[in-house]
CSV table of C-alpha atoms in Angstrom, one decimal:
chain,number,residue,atom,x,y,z
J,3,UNK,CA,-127.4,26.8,7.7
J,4,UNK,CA,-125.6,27.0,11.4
J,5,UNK,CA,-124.5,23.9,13.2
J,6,UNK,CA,-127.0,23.4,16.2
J,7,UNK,CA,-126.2,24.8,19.2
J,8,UNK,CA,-127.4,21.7,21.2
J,9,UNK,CA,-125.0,19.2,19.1
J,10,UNK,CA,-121.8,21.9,19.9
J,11,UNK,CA,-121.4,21.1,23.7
J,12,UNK,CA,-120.4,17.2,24.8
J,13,UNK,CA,-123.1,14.9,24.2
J,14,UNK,CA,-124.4,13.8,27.8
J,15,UNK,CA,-125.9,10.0,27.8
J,16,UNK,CA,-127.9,10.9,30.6
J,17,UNK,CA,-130.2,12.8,28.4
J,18,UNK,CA,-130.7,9.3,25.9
J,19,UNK,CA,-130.1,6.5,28.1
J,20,UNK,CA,-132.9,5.7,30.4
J,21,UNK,CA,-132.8,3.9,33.8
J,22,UNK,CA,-131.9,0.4,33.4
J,23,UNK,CA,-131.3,0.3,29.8
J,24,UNK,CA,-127.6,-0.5,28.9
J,25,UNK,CA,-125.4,1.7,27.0
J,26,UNK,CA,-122.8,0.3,24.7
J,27,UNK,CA,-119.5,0.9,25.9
J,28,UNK,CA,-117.9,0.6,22.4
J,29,UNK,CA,-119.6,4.1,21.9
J,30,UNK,CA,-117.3,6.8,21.5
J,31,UNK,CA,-119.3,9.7,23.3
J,32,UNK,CA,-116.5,12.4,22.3
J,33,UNK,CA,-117.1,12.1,18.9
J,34,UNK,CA,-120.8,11.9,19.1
J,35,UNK,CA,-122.9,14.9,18.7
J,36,UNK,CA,-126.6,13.6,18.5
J,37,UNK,CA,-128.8,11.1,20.0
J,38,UNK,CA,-132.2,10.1,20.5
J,39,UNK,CA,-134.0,7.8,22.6
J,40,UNK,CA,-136.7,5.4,20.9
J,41,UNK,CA,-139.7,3.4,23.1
J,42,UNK,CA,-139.9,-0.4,22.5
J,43,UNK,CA,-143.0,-0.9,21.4
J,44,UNK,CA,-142.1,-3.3,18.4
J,45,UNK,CA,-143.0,-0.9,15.7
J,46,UNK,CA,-141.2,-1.0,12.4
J,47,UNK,CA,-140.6,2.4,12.2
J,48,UNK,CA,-139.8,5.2,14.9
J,49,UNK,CA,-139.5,8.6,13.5
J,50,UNK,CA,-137.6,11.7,15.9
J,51,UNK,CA,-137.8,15.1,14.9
J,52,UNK,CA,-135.0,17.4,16.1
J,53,UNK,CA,-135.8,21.2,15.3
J,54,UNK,CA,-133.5,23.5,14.6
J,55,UNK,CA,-135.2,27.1,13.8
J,56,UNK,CA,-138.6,27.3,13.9
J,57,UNK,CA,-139.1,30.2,11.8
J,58,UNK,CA,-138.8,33.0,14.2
J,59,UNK,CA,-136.5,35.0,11.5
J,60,UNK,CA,-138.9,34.5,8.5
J,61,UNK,CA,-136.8,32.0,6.3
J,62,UNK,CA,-139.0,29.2,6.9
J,63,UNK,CA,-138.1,26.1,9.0
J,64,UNK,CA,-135.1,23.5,9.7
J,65,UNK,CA,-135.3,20.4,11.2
J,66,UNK,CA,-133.0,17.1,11.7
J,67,UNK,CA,-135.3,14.0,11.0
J,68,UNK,CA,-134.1,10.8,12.5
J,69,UNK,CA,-135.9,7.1,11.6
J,70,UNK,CA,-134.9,3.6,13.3
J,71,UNK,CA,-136.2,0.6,11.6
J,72,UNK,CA,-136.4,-2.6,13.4
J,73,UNK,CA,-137.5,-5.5,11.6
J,74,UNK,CA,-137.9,-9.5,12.4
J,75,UNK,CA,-135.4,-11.3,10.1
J,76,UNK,CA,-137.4,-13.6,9.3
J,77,UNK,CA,-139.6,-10.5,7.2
J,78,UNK,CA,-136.0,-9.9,5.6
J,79,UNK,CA,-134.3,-12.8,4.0
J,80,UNK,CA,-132.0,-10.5,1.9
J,81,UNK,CA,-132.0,-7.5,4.7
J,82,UNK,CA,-129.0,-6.1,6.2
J,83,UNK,CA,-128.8,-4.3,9.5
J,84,UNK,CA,-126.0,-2.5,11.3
J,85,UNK,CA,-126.9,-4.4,14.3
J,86,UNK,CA,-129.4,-6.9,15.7
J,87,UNK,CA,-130.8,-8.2,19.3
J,88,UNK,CA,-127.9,-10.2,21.4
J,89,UNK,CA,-131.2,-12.8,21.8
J,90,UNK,CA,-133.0,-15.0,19.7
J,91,UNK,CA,-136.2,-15.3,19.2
J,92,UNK,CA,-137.7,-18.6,17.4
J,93,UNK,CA,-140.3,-18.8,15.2
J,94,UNK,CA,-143.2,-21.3,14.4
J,95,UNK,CA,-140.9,-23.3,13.1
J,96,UNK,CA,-138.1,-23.3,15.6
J,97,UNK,CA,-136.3,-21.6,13.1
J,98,UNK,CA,-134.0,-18.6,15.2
J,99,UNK,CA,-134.2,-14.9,14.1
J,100,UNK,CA,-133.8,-12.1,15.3
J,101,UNK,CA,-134.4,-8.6,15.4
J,102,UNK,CA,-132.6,-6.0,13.5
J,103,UNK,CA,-131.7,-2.5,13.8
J,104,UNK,CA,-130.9,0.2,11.8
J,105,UNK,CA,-130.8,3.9,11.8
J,106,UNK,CA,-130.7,7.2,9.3
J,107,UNK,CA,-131.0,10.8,9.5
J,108,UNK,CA,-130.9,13.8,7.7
J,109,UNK,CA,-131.5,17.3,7.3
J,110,UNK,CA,-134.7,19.1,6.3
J,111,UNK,CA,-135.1,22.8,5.1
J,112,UNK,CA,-138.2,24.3,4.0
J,113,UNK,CA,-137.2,27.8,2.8
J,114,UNK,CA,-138.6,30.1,0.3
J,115,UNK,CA,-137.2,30.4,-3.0
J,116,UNK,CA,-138.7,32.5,-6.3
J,117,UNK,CA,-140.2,31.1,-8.9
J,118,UNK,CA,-141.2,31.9,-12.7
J,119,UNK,CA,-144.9,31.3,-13.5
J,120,UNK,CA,-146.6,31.5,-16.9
J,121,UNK,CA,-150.3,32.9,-16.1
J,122,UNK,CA,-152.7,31.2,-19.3
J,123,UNK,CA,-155.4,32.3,-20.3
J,124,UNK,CA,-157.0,28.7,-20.6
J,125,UNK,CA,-156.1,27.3,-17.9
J,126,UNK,CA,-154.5,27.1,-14.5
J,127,UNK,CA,-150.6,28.8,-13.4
J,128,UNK,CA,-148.1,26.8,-14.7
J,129,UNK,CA,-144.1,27.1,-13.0
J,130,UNK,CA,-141.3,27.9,-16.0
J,131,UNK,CA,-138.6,27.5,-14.1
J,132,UNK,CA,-136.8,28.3,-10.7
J,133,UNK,CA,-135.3,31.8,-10.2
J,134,UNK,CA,-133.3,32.8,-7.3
J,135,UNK,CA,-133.6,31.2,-3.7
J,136,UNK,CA,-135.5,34.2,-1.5
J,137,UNK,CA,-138.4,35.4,0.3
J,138,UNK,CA,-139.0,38.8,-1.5
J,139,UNK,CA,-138.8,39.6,-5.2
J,140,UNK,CA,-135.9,42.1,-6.0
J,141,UNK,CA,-136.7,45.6,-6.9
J,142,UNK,CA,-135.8,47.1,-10.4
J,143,UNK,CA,-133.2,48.6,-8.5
J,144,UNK,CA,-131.2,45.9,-8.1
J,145,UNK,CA,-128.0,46.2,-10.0
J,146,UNK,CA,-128.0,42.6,-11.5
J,147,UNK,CA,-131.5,43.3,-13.2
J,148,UNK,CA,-132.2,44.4,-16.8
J,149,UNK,CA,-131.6,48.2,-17.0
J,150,UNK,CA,-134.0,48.2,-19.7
J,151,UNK,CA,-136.8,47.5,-17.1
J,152,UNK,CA,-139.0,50.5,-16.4
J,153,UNK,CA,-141.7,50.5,-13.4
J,154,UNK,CA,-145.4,51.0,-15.6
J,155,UNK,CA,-147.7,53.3,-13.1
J,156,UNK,CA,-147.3,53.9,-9.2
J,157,UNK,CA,-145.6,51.9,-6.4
J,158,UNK,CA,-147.1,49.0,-5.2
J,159,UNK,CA,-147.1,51.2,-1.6
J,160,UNK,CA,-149.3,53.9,-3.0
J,161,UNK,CA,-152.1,51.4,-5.1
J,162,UNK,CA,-152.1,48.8,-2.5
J,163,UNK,CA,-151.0,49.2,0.9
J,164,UNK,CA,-151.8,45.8,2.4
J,165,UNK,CA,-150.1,43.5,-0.4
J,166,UNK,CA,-147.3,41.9,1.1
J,167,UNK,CA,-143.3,42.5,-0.2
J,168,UNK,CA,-142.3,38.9,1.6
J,169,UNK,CA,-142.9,35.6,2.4
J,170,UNK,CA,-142.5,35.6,6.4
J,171,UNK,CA,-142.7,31.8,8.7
J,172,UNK,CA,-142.7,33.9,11.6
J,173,UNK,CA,-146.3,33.7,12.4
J,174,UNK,CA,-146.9,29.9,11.2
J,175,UNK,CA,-145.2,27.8,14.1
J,176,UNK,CA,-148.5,26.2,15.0
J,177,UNK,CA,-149.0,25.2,11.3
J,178,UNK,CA,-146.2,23.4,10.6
J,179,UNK,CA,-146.3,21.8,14.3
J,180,UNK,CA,-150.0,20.5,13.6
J,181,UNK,CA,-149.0,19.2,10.1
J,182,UNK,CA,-145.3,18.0,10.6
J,183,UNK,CA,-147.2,15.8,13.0
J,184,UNK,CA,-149.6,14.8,10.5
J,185,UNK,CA,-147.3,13.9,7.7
J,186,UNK,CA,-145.3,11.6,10.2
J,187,UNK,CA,-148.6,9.9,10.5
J,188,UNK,CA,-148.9,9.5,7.1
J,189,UNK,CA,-145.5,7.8,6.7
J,190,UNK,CA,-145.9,5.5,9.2
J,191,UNK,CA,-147.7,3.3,6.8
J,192,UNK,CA,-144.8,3.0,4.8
J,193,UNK,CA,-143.3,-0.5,4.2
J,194,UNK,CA,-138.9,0.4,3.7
J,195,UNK,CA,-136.8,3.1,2.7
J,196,UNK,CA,-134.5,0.6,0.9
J,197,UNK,CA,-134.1,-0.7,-2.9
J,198,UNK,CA,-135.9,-4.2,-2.7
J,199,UNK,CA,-139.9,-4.8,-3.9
J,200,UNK,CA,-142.2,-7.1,-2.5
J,201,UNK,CA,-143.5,-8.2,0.6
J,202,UNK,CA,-139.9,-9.7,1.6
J,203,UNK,CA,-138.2,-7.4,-0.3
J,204,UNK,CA,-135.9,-5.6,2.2
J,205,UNK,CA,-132.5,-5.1,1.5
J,206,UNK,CA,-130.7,-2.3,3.2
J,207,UNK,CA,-132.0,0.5,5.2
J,208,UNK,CA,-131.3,3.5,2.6
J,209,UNK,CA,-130.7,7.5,3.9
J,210,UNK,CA,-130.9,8.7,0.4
J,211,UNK,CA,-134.5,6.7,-0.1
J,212,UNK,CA,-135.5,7.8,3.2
J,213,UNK,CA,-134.9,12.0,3.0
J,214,UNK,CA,-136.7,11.8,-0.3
J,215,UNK,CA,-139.4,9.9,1.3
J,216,UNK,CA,-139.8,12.7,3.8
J,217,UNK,CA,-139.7,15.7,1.3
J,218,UNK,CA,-142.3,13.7,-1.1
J,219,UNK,CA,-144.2,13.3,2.2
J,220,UNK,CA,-144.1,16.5,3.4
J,221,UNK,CA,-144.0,18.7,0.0
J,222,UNK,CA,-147.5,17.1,-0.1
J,223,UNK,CA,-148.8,17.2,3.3
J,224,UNK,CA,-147.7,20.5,4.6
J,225,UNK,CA,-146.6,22.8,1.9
J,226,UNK,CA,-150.3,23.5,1.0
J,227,UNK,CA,-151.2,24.3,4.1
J,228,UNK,CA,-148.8,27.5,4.1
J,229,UNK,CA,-150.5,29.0,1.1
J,230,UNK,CA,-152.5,32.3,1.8
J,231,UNK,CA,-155.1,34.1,0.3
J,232,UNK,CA,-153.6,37.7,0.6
J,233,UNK,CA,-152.1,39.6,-2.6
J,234,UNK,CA,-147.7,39.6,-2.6
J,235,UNK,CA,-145.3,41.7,-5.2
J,236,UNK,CA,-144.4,39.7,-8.3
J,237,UNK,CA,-142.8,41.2,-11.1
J,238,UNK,CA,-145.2,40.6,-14.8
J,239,UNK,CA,-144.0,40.6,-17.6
J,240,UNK,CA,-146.2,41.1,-20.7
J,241,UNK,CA,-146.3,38.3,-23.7
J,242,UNK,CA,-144.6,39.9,-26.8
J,243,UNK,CA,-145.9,39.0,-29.9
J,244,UNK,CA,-143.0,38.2,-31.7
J,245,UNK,CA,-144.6,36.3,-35.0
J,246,UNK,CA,-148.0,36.8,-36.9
J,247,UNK,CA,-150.0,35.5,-40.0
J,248,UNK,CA,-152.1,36.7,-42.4
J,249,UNK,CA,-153.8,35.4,-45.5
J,250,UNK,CA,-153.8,36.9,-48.7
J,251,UNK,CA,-157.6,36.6,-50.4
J,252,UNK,CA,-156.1,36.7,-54.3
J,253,UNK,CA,-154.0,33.7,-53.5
J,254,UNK,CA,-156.6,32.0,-51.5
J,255,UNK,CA,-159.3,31.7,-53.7
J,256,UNK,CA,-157.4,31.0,-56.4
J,257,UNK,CA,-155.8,27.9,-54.6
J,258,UNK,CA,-159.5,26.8,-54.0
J,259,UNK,CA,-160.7,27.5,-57.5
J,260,UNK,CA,-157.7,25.4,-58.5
J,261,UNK,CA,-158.6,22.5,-56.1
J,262,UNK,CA,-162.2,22.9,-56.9
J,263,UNK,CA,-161.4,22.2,-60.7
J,264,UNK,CA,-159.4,19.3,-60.2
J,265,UNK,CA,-162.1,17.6,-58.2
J,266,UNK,CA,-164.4,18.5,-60.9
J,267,UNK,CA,-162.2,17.2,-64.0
J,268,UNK,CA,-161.7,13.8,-61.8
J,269,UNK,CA,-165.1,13.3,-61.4
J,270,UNK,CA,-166.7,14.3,-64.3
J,271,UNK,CA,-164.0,13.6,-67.0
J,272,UNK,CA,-161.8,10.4,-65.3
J,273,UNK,CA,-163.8,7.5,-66.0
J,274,UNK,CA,-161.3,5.1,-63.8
J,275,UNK,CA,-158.4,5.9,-61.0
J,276,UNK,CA,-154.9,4.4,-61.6
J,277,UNK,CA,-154.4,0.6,-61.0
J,278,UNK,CA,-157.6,0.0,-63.0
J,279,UNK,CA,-159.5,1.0,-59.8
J,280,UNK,CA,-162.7,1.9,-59.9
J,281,UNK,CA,-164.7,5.6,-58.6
J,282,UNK,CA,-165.7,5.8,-54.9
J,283,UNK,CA,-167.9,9.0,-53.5
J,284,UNK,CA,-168.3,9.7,-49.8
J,285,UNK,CA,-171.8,8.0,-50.0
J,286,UNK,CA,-172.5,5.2,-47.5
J,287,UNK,CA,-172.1,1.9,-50.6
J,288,UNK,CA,-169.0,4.1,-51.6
J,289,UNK,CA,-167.5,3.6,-48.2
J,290,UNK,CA,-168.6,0.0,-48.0
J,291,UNK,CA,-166.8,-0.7,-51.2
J,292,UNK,CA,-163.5,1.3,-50.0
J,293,UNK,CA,-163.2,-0.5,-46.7
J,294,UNK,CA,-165.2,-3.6,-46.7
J,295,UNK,CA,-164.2,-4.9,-50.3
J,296,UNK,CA,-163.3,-8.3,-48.8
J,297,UNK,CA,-166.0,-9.0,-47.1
J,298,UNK,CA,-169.1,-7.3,-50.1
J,299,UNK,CA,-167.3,-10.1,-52.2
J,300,UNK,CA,-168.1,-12.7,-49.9
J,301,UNK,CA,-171.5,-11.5,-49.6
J,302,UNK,CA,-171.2,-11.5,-53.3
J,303,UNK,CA,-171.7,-15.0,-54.0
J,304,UNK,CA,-175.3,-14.7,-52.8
J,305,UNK,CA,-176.1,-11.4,-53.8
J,306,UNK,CA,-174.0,-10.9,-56.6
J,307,UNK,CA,-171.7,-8.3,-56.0
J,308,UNK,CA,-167.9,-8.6,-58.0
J,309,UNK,CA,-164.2,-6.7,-57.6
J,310,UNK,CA,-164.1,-3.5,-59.4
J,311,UNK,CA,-167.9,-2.8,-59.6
J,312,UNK,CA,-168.6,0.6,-60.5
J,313,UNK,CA,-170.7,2.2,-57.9
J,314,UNK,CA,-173.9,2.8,-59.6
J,315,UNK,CA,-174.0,-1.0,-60.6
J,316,UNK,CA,-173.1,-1.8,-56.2
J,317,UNK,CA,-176.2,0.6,-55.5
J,318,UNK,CA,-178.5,-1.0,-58.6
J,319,UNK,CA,-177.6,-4.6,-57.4
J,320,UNK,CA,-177.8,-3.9,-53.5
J,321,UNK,CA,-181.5,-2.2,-53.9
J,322,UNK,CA,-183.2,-2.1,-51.0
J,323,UNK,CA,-181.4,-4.7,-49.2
J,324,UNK,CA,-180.9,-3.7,-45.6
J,325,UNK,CA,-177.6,-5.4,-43.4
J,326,UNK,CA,-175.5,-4.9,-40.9
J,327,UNK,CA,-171.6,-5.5,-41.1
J,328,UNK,CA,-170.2,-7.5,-38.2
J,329,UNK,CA,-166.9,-7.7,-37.9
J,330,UNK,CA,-166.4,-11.4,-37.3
J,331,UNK,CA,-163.9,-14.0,-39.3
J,332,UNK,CA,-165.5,-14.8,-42.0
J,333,UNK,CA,-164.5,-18.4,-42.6
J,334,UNK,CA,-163.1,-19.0,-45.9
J,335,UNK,CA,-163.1,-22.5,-48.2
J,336,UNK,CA,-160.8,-24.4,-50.1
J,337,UNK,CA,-160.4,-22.2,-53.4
J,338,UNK,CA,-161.3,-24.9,-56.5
């Protein structure tokens, strides 16, 4: 990025300072480079947009954003400001405060850079990883590329004439005007570029807080307004299959005739599981018992049902007794 041209000559006052407002003498105009001037209509924020290209070459668009804050004091108990109002101004308690000011800018580039993208079949794009910064993908020409790289069937030229090589900004002025303009909007409703929380949270205006506030903003207010519908060169690279399975019938079924066996020898041929614990099935008293042993015993006292019941003597002793579980404490008495 070049220095501006406008901030390379002397910096003339006359240009900022309006008739009848007072310029600080303390000011050092030799060593300033930039300045903006800001209308007094109390709002928190004021936001001044300097740019520098406008993407006439193609490489997308750079601009110097400028924010002043000025805020009542008695809004920021904790707030520091690099200067505030040579008057007082009480409030509904008498109380004096006053106003304070304070200023950041910084530097904003929106230029195109290359990305990697993984096209799934099941779903939608997803970005790997960042490349290269650019606004065209290299040919396999290029001397830094893999040399093992071979171009698969005819030139993009010949199969499709009106796919483009390059990202170019040169035709989108109005666009990023229009929503520059509309993402300042947008952060107008922002509270502080600072550290603090809450209402009276203010601390200290921040430049770091506010240039990511301004590339949040604007990566979400603008960028998608500078996506097109035409075709552009990528390069594509193919999935390579670098691992497979298979499954060998032999083994298979004998690993299921093996599991099939022992199910058959436990329940035909086990009469009781270790810990003296009785056989359960995957019918519905079967998962009763396995889950809700606790609570069957309770019920037990009326209906009869003890630990360790085999299942056949649950089902013979339940009959045709219909209930519903309902998972409430059950309340428990003294044991005698």
């Amino acid at each position: 990025m070049e220095y501006p041209e406008t901030a390379l000559g002397p910096f003339d006052v006359a240009k900022v300072v309006r008739p009848g407002d007072a310029y600080n003498a303390a000011i050092n105009s030799s060593n300033t480079a930039l300045g903006a001037a800001f209308y007094n209509n109390g709002v928190g924020h004021s936001f001044f947009s300097r740019p520098v290209s406008m993407g006439g070459d193609g490489k997308g668009w750079i601009s110097i954003e400028e924010v002043l804050v000025r805020l009542n004091t008695s809004y920021t108990p904790n707030g520091k400001f690099a200067r505030k109002s040579d008057h007082s101004t009480p409030d509904a308690q008498g109380n004096s405060t006053w106003i304070g000011y304070d200023a950041a800018i910084c530097v904003e580039l929106f230029e195109p850079w290359i990305v990697e993208v993984y096209n799934s079949t099941i779903g939608q794009p997803i970005t790997m990883r960042i490349v290269e910064p650019g606004n065209e993908v290299r040919s396999k020409e290029t001397a830094d590329l893999d040399d093992s790289e071979k171009l698969v069937g005819l030139p993009l030229s010949v199969t499709d004439s009106d796919a483009s090589r390059r990202l170019n900004s040169s035709k989108l002025a109005d666009v990023y005007v229009t929503t520059h303009d509309n993402s300042v909007n947008q952060l107008l409703k922002v509270v502080s570029y600072a550290d603090g929380k809450g209402p009276l949270g203010y601390t200290e205006l921040s430049a770091p807080y506010f240039a990511q506030a301004r590339g949040l903003a604007d990566a979400s207010n603008m960028l998608p307004y500078f996506a097109g519908t035409g075709e552009i060169l990528a390069r594509r690279y193919s999935d390579r299959i670098i691992s497979d399975t298979t499954l060998n019938p032999l083994f298979m079924s004998v690993y299921l005739a093996i599991i099939f066996l022992l199910g058959l020898l436990a329940g035909l041929f086990v009469p009781k599981l270790p810990l003296d614990i009785p056989h359960r099935g995957f019918e519905m008293y079967s998962w009763m018992a396995a889950f809700y042993a606790d609570e069957l015993i309770e019920i037990g006292r009326i209906s009869g049902i003890q630990k360790k019941m085999e299942l056949e003597e649950i089902a013979e002793q339940m009959g045709d007794l219909k209930f519903r579980y309902m998972d409430l404490p059950i309340r428990r008495g003294p044991k005698k």
